Tab-separated table of C-alpha atoms in Angstrom:
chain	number	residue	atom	x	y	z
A	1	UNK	CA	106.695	128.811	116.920
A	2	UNK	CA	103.828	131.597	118.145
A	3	UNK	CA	101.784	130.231	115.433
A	4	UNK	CA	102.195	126.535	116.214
A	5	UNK	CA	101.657	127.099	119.884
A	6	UNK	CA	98.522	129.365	119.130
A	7	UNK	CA	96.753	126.258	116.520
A	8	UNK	CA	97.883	124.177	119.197
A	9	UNK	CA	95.665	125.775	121.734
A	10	UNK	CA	93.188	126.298	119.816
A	11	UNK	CA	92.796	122.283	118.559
A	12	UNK	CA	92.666	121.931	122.358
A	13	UNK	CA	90.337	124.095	123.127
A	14	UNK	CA	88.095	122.547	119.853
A	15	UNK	CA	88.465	119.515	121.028
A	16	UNK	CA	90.177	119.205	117.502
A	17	UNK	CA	93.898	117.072	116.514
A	18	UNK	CA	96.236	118.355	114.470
A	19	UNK	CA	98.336	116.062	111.850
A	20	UNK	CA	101.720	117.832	111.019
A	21	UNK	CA	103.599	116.892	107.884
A	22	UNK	CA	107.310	116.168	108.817
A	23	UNK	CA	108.763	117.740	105.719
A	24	UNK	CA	111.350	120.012	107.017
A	25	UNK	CA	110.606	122.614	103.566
A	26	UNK	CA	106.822	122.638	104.231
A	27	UNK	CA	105.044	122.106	107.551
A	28	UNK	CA	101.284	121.708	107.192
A	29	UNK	CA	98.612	121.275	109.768
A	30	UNK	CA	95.519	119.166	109.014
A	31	UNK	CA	92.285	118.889	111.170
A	32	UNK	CA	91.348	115.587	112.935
A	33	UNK	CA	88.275	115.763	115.060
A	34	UNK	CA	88.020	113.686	117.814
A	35	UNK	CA	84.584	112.241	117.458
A	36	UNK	CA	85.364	110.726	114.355
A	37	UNK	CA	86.347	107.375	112.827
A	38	UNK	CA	88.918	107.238	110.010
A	39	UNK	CA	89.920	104.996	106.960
A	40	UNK	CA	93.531	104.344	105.265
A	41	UNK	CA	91.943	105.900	102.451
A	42	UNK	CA	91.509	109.386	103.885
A	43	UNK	CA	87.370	109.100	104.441
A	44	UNK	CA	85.940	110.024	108.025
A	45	UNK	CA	82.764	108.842	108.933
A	46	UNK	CA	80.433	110.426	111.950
A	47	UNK	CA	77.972	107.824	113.096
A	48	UNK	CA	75.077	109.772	114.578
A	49	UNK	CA	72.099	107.670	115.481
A	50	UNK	CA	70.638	105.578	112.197
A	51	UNK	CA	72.385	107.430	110.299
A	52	UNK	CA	76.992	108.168	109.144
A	53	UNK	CA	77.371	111.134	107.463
A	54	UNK	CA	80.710	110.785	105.172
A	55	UNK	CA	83.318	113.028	103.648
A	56	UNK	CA	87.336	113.002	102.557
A	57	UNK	CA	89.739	114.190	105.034
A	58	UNK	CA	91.216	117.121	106.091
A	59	UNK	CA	94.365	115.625	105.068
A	60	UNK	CA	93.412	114.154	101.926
A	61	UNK	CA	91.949	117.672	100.536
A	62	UNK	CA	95.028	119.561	101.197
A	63	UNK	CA	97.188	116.882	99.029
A	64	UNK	CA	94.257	117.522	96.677
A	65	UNK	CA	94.594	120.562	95.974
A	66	UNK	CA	91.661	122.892	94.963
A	67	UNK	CA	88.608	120.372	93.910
A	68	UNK	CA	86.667	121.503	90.967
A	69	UNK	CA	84.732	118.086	90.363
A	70	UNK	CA	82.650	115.566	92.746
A	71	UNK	CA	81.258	112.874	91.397
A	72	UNK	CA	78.308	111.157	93.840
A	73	UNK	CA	76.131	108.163	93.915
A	74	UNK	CA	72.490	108.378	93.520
A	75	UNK	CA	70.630	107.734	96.799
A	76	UNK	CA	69.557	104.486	97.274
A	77	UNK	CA	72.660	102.732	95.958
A	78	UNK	CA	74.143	100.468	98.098
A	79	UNK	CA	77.966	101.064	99.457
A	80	UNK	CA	80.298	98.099	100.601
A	81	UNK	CA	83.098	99.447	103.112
A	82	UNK	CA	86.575	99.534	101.299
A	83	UNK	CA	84.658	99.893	97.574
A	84	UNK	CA	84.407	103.119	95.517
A	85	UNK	CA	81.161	105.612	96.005
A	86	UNK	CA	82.544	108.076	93.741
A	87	UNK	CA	85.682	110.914	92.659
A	88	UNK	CA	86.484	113.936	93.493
A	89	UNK	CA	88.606	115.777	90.303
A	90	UNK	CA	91.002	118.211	91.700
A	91	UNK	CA	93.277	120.531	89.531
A	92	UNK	CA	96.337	118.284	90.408
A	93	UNK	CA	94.372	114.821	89.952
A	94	UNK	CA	91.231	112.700	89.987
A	95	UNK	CA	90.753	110.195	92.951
A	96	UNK	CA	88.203	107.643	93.775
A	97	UNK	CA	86.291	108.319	97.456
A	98	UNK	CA	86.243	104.828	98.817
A	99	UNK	CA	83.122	103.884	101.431
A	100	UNK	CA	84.423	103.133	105.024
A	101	UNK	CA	81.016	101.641	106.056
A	102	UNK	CA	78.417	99.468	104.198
A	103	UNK	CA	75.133	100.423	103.632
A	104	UNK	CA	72.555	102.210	101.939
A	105	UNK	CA	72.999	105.761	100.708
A	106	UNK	CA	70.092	107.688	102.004
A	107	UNK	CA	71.050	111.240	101.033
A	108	UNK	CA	74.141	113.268	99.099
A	109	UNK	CA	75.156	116.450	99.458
A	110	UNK	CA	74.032	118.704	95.994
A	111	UNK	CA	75.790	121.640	97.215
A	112	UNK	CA	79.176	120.115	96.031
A	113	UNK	CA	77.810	119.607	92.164
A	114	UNK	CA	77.939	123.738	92.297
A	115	UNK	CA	80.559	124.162	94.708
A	116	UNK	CA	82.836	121.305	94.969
A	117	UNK	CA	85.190	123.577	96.792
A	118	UNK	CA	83.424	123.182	100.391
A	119	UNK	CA	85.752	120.096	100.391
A	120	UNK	CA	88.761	122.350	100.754
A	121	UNK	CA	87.187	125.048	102.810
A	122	UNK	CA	85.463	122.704	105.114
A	123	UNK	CA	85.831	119.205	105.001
A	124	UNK	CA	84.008	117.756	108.084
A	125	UNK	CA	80.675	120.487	107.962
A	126	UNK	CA	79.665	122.104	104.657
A	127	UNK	CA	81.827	119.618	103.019
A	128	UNK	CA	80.356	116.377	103.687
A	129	UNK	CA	79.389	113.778	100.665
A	130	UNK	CA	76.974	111.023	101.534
A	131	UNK	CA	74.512	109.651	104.467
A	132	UNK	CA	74.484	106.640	104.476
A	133	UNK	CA	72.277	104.434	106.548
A	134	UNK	CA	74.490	101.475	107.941
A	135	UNK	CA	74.011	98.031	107.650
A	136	UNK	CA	76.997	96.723	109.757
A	137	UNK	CA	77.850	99.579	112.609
A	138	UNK	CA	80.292	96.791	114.014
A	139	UNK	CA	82.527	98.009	110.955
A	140	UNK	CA	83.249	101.278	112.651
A	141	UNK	CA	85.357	99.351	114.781
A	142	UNK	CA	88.150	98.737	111.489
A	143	UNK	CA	88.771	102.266	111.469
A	144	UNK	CA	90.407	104.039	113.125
A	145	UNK	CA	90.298	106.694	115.974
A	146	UNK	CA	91.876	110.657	115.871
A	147	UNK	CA	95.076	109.603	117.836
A	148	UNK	CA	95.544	106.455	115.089
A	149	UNK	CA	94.642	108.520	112.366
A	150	UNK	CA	97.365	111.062	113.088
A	151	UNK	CA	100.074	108.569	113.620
A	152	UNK	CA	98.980	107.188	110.502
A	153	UNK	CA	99.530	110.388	108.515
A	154	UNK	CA	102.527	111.306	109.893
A	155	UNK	CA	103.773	108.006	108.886
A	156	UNK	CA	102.556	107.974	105.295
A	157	UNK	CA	103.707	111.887	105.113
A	158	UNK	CA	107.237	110.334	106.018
A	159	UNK	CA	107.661	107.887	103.826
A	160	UNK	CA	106.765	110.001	101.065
């Protein structure tokens, strides 16, 4: 209960969320932050000027697993919102990374082709994927905010 209390803080203080699995064998905490949008399919997106930097989840890492594989477009491919970019190979599975805006991908992260793990240890920094440079910002308004994004993995996590 310390613990829980302590990450609890400490989100606050970050200006970070916390999504809590509801299994009563296994309670895990995953990161939200605030000042991002979120898809269904576990993608954030931080629009920052001309530019939305990309990346899986928090969330979607830890049911993951360890990655050992990223798989990236080449910049200047175009992205639809809701299509596949790419796949991330973990040692559990291999999932597609679905876009949540449209647009045109101006830049990818290399660091993951060596270290694909930067996913796990840090999701929403080191651990980004693509920039993208959007062509519809009105999309960011079909995803969804930290509060909705928690709700919405709590809910999944449940049903599971």
């Amino acid at each position: 209960m310390a613990l829980r209390m302590w990450a609890s803080s400490t989100a606050n203080a970050l200006r970070l969320s916390t999504c809590a699995s509801k299994s009563p064998a296994f309670r895990a905490f995953s990161t939200v932050l605030d000042d991002l949008k979120y898809a269904s399919s576990h993608e954030w997106v931080k629009h920052d000027g001309p530019v939305a930097t990309i990346g899986i989840t928090d969330h979607a890492q830890e049911h993951l697993g360890e990655l050992v594989f990223v798989e990236l477009p080449e910049p200047g491919k175009e992205v639809k919102q809701g299509t596949g970019f790419g796949a991330v190979e973990s040692v559990k599975a291999t999932s597609d990374v679905n876009s949540p805006i449209s647009g045109e991908v101006v830049e990818i992260n290399s660091k993951l082709a060596d270290s694909p793990g930067l996913i796990n240890t840090s999701p929403y920094e080191e651990g980004w994927m693509i920039k993208v440079k959007p062509s519809n910002p009105s999309e960011l308004a079909n995803l969804m905010g930290s509060k909705e994004y928690i709700k919405f993995c709590e809910e999944e996590d449940a049903a599971h």
